[in-house]
mmCIF file of C-alpha atoms and ligand atoms in Angstrom:
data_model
loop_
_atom_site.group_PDB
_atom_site.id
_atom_site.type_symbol
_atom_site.label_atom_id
_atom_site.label_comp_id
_atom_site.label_asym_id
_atom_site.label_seq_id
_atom_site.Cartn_x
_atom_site.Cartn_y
_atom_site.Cartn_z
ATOM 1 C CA UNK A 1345 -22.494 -6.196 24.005
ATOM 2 C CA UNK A 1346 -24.017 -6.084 27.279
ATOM 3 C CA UNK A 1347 -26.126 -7.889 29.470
ATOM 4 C CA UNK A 1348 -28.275 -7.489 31.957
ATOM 5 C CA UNK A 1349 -30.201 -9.644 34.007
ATOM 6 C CA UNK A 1350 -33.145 -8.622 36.826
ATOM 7 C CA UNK A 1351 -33.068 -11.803 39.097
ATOM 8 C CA UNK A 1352 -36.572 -11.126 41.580
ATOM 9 C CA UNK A 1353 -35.994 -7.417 41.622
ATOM 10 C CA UNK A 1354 -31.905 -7.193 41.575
ATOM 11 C CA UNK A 1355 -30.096 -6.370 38.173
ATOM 12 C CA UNK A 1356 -27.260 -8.628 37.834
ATOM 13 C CA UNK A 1357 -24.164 -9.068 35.194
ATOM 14 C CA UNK A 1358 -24.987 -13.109 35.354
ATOM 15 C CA UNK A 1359 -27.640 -15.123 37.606
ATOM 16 C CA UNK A 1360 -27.505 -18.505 38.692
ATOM 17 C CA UNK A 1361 -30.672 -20.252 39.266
ATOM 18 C CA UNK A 1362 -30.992 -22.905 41.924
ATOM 19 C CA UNK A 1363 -30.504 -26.759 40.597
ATOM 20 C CA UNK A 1364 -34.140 -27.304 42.244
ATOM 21 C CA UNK A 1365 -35.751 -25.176 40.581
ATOM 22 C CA UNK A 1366 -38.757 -26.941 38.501
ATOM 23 C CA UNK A 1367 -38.006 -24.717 35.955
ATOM 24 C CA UNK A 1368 -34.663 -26.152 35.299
ATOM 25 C CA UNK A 1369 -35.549 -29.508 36.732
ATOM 26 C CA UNK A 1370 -38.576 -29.996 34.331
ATOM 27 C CA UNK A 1371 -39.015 -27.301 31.948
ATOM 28 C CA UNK A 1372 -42.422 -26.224 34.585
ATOM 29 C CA UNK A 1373 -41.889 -22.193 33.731
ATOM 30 C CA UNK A 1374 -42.951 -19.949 31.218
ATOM 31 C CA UNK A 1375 -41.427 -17.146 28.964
ATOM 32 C CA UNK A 1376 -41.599 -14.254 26.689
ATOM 33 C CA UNK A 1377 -39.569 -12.557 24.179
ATOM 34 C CA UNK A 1378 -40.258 -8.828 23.772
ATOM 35 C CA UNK A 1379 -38.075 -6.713 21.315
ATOM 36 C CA UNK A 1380 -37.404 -2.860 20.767
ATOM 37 C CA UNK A 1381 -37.682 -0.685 17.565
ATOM 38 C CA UNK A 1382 -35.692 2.400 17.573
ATOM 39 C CA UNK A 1383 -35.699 2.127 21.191
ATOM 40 C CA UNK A 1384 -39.111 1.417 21.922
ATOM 41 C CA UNK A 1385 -40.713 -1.771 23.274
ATOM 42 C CA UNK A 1386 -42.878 -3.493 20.706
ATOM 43 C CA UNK A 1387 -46.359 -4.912 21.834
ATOM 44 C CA UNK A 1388 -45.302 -4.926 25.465
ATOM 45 C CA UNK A 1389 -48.693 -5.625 27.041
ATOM 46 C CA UNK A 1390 -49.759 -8.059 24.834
ATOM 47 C CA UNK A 1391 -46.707 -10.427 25.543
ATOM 48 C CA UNK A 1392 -47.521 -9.810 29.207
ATOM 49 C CA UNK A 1393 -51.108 -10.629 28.539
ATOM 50 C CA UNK A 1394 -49.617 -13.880 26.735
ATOM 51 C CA UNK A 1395 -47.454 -14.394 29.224
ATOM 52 C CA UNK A 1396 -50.141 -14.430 32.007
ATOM 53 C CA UNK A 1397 -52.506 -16.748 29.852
ATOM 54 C CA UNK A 1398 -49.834 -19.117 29.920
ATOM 55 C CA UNK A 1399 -49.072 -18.950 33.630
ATOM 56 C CA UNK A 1400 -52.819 -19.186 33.800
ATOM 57 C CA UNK A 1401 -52.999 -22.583 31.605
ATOM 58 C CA UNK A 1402 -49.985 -24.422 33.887
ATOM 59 C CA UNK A 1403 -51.596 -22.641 37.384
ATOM 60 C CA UNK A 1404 -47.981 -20.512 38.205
ATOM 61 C CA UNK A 1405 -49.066 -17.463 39.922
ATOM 62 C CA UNK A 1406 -47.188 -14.374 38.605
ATOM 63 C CA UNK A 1407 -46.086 -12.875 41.241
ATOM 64 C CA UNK A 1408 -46.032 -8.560 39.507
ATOM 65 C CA UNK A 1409 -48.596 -6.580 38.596
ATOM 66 C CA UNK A 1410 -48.051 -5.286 34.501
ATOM 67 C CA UNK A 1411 -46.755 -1.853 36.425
ATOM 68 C CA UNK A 1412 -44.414 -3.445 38.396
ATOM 69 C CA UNK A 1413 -43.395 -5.524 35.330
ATOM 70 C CA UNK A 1414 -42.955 -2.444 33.098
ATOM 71 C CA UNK A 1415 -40.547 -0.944 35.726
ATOM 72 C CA UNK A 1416 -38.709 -3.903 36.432
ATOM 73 C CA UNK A 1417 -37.996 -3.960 32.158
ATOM 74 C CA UNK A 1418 -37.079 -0.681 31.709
ATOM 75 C CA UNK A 1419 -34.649 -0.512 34.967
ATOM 76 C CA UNK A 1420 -33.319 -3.402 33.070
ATOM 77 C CA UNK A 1421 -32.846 -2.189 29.920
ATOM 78 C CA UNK A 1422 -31.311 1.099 31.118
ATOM 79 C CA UNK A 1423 -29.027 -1.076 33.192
ATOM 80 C CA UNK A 1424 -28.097 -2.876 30.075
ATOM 81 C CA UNK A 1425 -27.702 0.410 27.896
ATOM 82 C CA UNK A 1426 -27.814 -1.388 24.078
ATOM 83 C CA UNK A 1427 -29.378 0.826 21.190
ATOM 84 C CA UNK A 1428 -31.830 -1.995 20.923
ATOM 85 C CA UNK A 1429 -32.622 -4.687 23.269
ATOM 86 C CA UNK A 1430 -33.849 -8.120 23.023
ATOM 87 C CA UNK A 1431 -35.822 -8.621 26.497
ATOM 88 C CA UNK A 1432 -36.881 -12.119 27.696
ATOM 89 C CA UNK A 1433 -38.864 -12.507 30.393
ATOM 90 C CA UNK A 1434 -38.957 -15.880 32.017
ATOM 91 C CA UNK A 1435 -41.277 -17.367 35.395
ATOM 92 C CA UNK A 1436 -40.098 -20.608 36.807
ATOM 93 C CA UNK A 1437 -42.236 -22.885 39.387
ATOM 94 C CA UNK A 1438 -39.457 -21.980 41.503
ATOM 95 C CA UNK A 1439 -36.967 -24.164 44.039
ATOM 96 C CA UNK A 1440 -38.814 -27.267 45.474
ATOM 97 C CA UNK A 1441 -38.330 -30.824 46.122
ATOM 98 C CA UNK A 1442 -36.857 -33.392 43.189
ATOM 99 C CA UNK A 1443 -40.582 -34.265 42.750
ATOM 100 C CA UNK A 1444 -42.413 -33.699 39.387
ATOM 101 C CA UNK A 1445 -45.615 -32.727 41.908
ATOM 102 C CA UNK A 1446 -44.850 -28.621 41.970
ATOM 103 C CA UNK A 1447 -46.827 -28.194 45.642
ATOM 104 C CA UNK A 1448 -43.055 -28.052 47.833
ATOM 105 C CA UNK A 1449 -42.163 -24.821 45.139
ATOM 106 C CA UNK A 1450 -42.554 -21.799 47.752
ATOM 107 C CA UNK A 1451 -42.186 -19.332 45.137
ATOM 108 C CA UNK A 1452 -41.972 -18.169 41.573
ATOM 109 C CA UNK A 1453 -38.896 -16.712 40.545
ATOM 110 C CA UNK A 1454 -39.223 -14.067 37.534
ATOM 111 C CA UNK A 1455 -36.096 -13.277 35.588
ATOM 112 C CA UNK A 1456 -35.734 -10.554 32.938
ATOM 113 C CA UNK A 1457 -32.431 -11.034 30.522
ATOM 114 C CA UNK A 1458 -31.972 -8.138 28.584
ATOM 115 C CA UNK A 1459 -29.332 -8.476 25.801
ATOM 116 C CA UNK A 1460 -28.478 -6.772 22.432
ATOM 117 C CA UNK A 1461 -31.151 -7.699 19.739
ATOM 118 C CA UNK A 1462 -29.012 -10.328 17.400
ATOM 119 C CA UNK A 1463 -30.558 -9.210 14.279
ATOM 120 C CA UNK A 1464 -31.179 -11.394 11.162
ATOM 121 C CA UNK A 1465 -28.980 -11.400 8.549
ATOM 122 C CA UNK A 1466 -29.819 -8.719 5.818
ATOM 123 C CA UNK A 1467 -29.369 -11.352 3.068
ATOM 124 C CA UNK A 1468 -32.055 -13.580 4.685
ATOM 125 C CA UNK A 1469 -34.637 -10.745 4.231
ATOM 126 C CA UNK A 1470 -33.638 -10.482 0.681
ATOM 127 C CA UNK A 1471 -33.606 -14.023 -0.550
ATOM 128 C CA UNK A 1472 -35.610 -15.852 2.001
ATOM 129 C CA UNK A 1473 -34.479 -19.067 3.862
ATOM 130 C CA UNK A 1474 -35.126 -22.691 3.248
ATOM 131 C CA UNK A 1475 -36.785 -24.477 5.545
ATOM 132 C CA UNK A 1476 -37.221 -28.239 6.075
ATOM 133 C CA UNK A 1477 -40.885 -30.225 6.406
ATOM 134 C CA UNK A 1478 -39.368 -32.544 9.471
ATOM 135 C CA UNK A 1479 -40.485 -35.460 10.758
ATOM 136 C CA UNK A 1480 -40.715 -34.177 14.377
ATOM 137 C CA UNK A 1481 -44.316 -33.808 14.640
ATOM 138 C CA UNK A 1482 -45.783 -30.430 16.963
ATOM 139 C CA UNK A 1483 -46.673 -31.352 20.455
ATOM 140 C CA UNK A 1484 -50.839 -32.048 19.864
ATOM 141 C CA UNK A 1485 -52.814 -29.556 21.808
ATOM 142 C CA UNK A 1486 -53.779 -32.217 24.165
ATOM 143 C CA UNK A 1487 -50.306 -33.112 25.375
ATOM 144 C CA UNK A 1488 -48.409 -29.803 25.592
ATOM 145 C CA UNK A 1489 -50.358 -27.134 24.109
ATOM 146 C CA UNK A 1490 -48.353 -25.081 21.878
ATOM 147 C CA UNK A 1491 -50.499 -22.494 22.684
ATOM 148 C CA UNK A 1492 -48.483 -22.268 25.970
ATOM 149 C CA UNK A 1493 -45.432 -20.749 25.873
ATOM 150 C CA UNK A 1494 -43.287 -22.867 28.274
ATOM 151 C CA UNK A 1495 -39.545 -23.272 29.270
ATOM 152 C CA UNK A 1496 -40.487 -27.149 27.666
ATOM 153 C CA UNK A 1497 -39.296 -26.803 24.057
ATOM 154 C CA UNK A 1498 -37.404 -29.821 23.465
ATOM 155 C CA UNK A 1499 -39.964 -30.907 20.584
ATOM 156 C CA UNK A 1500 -38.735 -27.272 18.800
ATOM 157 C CA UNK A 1501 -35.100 -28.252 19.698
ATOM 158 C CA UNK A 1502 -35.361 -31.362 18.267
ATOM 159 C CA UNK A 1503 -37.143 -30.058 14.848
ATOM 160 C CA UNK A 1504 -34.249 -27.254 14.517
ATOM 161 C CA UNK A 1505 -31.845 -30.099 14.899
ATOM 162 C CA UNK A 1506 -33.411 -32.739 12.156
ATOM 163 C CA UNK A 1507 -33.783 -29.186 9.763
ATOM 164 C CA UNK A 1508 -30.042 -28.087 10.555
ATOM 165 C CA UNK A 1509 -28.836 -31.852 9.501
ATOM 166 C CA UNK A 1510 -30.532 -30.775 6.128
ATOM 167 C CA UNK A 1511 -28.987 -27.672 5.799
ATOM 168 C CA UNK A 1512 -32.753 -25.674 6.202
ATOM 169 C CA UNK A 1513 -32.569 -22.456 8.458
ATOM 170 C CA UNK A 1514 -35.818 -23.338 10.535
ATOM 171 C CA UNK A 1515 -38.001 -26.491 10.679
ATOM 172 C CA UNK A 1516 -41.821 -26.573 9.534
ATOM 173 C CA UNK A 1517 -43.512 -28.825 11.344
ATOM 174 C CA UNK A 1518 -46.844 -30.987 11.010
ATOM 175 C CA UNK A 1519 -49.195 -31.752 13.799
ATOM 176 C CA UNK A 1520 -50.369 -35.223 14.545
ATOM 177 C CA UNK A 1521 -52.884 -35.554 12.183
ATOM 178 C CA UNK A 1522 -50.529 -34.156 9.132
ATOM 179 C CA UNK A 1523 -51.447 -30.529 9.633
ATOM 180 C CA UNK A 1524 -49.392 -27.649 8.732
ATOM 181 C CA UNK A 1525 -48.443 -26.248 12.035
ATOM 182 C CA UNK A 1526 -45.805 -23.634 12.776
ATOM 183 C CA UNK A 1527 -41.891 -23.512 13.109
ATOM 184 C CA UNK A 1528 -39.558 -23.660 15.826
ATOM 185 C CA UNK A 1529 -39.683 -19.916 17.032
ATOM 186 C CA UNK A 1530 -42.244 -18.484 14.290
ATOM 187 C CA UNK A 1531 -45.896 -18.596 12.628
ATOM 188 C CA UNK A 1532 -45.756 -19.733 9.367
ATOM 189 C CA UNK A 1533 -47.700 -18.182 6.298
ATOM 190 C CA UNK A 1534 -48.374 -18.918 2.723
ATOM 191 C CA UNK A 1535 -49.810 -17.606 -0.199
ATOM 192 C CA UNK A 1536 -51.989 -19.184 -3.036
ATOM 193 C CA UNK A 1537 -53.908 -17.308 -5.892
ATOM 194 C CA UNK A 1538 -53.616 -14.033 -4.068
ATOM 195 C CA UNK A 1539 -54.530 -15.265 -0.668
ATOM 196 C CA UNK A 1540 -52.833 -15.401 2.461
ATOM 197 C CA UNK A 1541 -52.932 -18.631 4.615
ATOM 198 C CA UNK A 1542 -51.856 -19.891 7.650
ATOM 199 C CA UNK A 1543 -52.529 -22.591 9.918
ATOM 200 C CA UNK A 1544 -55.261 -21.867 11.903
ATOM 201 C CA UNK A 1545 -55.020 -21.798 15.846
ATOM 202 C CA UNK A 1546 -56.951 -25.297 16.297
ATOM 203 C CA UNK A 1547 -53.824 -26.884 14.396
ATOM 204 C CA UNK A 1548 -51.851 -26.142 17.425
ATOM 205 C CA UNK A 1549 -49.430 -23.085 17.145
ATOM 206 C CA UNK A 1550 -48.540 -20.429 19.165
ATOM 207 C CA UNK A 1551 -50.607 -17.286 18.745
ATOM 208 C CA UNK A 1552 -48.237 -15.275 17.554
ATOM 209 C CA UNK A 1553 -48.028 -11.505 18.240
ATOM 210 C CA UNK A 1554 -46.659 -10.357 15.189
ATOM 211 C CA UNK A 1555 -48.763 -12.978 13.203
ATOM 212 C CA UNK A 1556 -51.940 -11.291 14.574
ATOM 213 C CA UNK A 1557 -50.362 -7.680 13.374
ATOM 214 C CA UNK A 1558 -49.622 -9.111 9.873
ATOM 215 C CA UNK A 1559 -53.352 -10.873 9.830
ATOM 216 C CA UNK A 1560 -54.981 -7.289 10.292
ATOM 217 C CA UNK A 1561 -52.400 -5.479 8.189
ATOM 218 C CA UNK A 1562 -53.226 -8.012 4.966
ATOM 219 C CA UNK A 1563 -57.119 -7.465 6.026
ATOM 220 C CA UNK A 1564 -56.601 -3.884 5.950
ATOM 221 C CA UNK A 1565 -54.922 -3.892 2.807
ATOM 222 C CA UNK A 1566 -57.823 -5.909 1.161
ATOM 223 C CA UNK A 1567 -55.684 -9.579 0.935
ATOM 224 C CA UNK A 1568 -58.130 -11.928 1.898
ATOM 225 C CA UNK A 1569 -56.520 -13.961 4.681
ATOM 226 C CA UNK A 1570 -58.052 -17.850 5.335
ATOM 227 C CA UNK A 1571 -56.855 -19.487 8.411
ATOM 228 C CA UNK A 1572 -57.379 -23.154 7.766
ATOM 229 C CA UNK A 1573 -56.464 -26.575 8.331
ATOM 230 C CA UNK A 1574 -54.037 -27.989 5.171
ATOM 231 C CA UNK A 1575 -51.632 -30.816 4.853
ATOM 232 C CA UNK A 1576 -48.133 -30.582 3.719
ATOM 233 C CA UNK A 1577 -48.738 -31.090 0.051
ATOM 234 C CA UNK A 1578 -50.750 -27.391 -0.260
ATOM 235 C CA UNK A 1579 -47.487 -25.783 -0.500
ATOM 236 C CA UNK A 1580 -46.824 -27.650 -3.894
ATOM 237 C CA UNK A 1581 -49.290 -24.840 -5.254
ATOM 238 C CA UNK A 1582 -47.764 -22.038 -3.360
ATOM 239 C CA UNK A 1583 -46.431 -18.724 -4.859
ATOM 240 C CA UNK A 1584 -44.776 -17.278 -1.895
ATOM 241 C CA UNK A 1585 -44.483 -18.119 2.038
ATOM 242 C CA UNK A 1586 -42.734 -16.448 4.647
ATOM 243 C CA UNK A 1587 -42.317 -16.693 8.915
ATOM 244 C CA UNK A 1588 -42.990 -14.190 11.354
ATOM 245 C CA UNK A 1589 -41.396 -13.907 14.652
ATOM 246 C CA UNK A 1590 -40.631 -10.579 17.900
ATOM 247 C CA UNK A 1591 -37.262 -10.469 16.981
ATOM 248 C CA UNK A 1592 -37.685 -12.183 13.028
ATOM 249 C CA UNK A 1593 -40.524 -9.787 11.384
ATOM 250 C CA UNK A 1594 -41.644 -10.835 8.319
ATOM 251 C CA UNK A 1595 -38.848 -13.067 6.913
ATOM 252 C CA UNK A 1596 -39.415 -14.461 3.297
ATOM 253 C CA UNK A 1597 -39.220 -18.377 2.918
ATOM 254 C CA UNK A 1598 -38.149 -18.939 -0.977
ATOM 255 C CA UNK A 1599 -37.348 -22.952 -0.741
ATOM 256 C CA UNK A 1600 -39.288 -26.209 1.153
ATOM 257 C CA UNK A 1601 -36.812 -29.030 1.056
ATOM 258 C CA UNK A 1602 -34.420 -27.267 -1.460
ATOM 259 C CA UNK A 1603 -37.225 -27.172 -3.547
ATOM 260 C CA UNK A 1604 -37.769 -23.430 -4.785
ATOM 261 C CA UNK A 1605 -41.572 -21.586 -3.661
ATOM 262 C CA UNK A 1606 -42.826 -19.410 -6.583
ATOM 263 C CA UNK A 1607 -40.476 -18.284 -8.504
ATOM 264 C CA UNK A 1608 -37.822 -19.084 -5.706
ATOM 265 C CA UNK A 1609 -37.898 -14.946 -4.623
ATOM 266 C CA UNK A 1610 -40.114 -13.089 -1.613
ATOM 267 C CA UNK A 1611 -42.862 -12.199 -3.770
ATOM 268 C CA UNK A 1612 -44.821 -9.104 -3.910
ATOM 269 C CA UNK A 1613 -47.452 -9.721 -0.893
ATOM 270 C CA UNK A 1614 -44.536 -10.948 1.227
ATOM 271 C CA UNK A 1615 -42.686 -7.802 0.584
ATOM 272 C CA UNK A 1616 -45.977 -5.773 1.047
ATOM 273 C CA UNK A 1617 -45.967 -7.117 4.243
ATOM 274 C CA UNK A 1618 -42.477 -6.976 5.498
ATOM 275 C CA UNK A 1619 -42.666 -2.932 4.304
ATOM 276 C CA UNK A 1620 -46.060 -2.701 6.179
ATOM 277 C CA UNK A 1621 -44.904 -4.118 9.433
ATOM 278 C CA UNK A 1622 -41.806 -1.996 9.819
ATOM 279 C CA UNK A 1623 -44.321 0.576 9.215
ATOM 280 C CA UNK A 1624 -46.134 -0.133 12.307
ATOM 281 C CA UNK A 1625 -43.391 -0.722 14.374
ATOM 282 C CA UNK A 1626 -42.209 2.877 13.934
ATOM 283 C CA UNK A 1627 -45.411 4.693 14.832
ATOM 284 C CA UNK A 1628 -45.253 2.478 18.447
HETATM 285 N N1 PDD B 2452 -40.785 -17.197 19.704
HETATM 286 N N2 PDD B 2452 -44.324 -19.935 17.406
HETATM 287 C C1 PDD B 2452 -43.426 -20.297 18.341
HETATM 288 C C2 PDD B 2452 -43.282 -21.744 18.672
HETATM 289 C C3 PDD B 2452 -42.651 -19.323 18.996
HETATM 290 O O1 PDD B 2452 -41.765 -19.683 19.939
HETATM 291 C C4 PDD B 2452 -42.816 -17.965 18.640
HETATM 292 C C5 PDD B 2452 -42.050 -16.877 19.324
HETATM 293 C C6 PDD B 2452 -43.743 -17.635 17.636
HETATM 294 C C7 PDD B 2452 -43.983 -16.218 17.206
HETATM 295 O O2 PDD B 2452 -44.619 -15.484 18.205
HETATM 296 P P1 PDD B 2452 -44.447 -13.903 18.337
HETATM 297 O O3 PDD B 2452 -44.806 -13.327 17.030
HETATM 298 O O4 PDD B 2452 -45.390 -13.542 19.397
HETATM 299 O O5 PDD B 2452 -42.996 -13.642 18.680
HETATM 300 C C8 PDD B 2452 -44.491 -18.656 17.061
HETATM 301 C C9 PDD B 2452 -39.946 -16.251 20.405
HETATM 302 C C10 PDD B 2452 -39.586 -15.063 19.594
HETATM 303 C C11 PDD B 2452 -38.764 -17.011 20.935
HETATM 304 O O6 PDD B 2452 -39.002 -18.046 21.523
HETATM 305 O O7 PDD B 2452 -37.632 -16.558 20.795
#
C-alpha cells in the first residue's frame, strides 16, 4: 500500500502541516474525494467544480487553475503507483495567527493524498447495511451549509459515533425541522411504489456527484425520481433504500434501526442501479 502526498507542488511519503494552520486550527478548509475505475479518474472536473463552489461559499481563493490541478493529480498518482487510487484533495486557509478572523492567513495550502482505494466489503453490496436514524441532527443550511464541503465535519463524526454505539454501519440523519437529510459520507435514496426518492437539496445535503449520475440514470431508465421533503416515518412504507458515495457506489441499505426495509434484500431498482452505474464508470 502506498502513499503519496503532493504538499504545494512537492510529492512527499508523509506531510506535516503547520499547527497554525486554520485548517487544522478550525476546520476553515475544504476537500474532495475523487476515485479511479480501472485506472481512470471518475468525474474529475466536476469534483473540482464542487470543490471551487465551496472555496467560493467560505471566500478561500484556490490558488491552481483545473490544468494545473489535473497535473498535480496525476504526478501524484503515478508517484503513488496503486492499481486504483483513492485521491483527496484538500485547501486549507493556510498558517495565520491563533485568531478565528482568517485575514493574517498569507496563503492557501493545497494538499493531494493519494492512497489505495479501501474498497467496500463485497458482502455489504450483497446484503446491504443497517443504518441508524440518530439523534444528531444535520448542520441547517443556515449554520454550516452542508452544501459546503469543509474540513468541519464534526456533526458527521459525531452521527457515525451515536450509529456505531448501535451497531448501524452509517448514520441517517434528520435536519432541524425533522427532514430526511443525508448520511455521514453519502446521499441517501429510497424507494416507494416504484419510485425513487431522495431528499431534496433544500433539506440540506451535499450534492452528491454520484447521486446526480444515479438521478439521470433512473430518469433514463423511465423510474420516476421525486426529490422531496419527508420526515423519518416515510421509510415505514419503503420497499428498498440504498446510499451512494465516490468511493461507496450504489450500496444497498436492507435495515433502519434493525428493523428490515422491504423484504430485508437490495431490491430490484437498487440492483438496477448499482449494475447501471458500474456501467458508466467503465465507458469514462
Ligand atoms: N463524501 N454527503 C456527504 C456528507 C459526503 O461527505 C459525501 C461524499 C456525499 C456523496 O458525495 P459524492 O457522491 O460526490 O461522493 C454525500 C466523500 C466521499 C468523503 O468525504 O469521503
Amino acid at each position: 500500500m502506498t502513499i503519496r502526498i503532493n504538499f504545494n507542488g512537492e510529492i512527499c511519503e508523509d506531510a506535516h502541516i503547520s499547527v497554525f494552520d486554520h485548517g487544522f486550527l478550525f476546520g476553515d478548509s475544504v476537500y474532495e474525494v475523487i476515485s479511479t475505475y480501472k485506472g481512470h479518474l471518475c468525474f474529475a472536473q466536476e469534483h473540482l467544480d464542487r470543490l471551487r463552489n465551496s472555496a467560493r461559499s467560505i471566500s478561500l481563493e484556490i490558488p491552481l487553475s483545473d490544468d494545473q490541478f489535473f497535473t498535480e493529480i496525476d504526478k501524484t498518482i503515478k508517484a503513488a503507483g496503486n492499481a486504483e487510487s483513492y485521491i483527496r484533495i484538500i485547501v486549507t486557509r493556510g498558517v495565520g495567527e491563533i485568531d478565528i478572523d482568517p485575514e493574517t492567513c498569507i496563503r492557501p495550502n493545497v494538499l493531494i493524498i493519494v492512497k489505495p482505494i479501501a474498497k467496500y466489503s463485497e458482502e455489504n453490496y450483497i446484503n446491504g447495511i443497517n443504518v441508524a436514524l440518530v439523534s444528531v441532527k444535520r448542520n441547517p443550511k443556515e449554520a454550516l451549509n452542508p452544501g459546503i464541503k469543509t474540513g468541519n465535519y464534526l456533526n458527521n463524526v459525531l452521527a457515525k459515533m451515536e450509529a456505531r454505539k448501535s451497531g448501524a454501519a452509517d448514520a441517517l440523519m434528520l435536519n432541524p425541522s425533522g427532514q430526511l437529510t443525508e448520511c455521514t459520507t453519502s446521499n441517501f435514496f429510497f424507494i416507494r411504489d416504484q419510485r425513487l426518492m431522495t431528499p431534496s437539496l433544500n433539506c440540506g445535503i451535499l450534492s452528491g456527484i454520484t447521486r446526480d449520475v444515479v438521478l439521470r440514470l433512473a430518469r433514463e431508465n423511465g423510474i420516476l425520481v421525486e426529490e422531496g421533503e419527508w420526515p423519518a416515518e416515510v421509510l415505514q412504507n419503503a420497499d428498498e433504500s440504498f446510499i451512494t458515495g465516490t468511493v461507496k457506489m450504489v450500496m444497498p441499505v436492507t435495515s433502519l434501526d434493525g428493523r428490515p426495509i422491504g423484504n430485508g434484500k437490495p431490491g430490484p431498482i437498487t440492483k438496477m442501479l448499482m449494475r447501471l452505474y458500474k456501467d458508466v464508470l467503465a465507458t469514462l
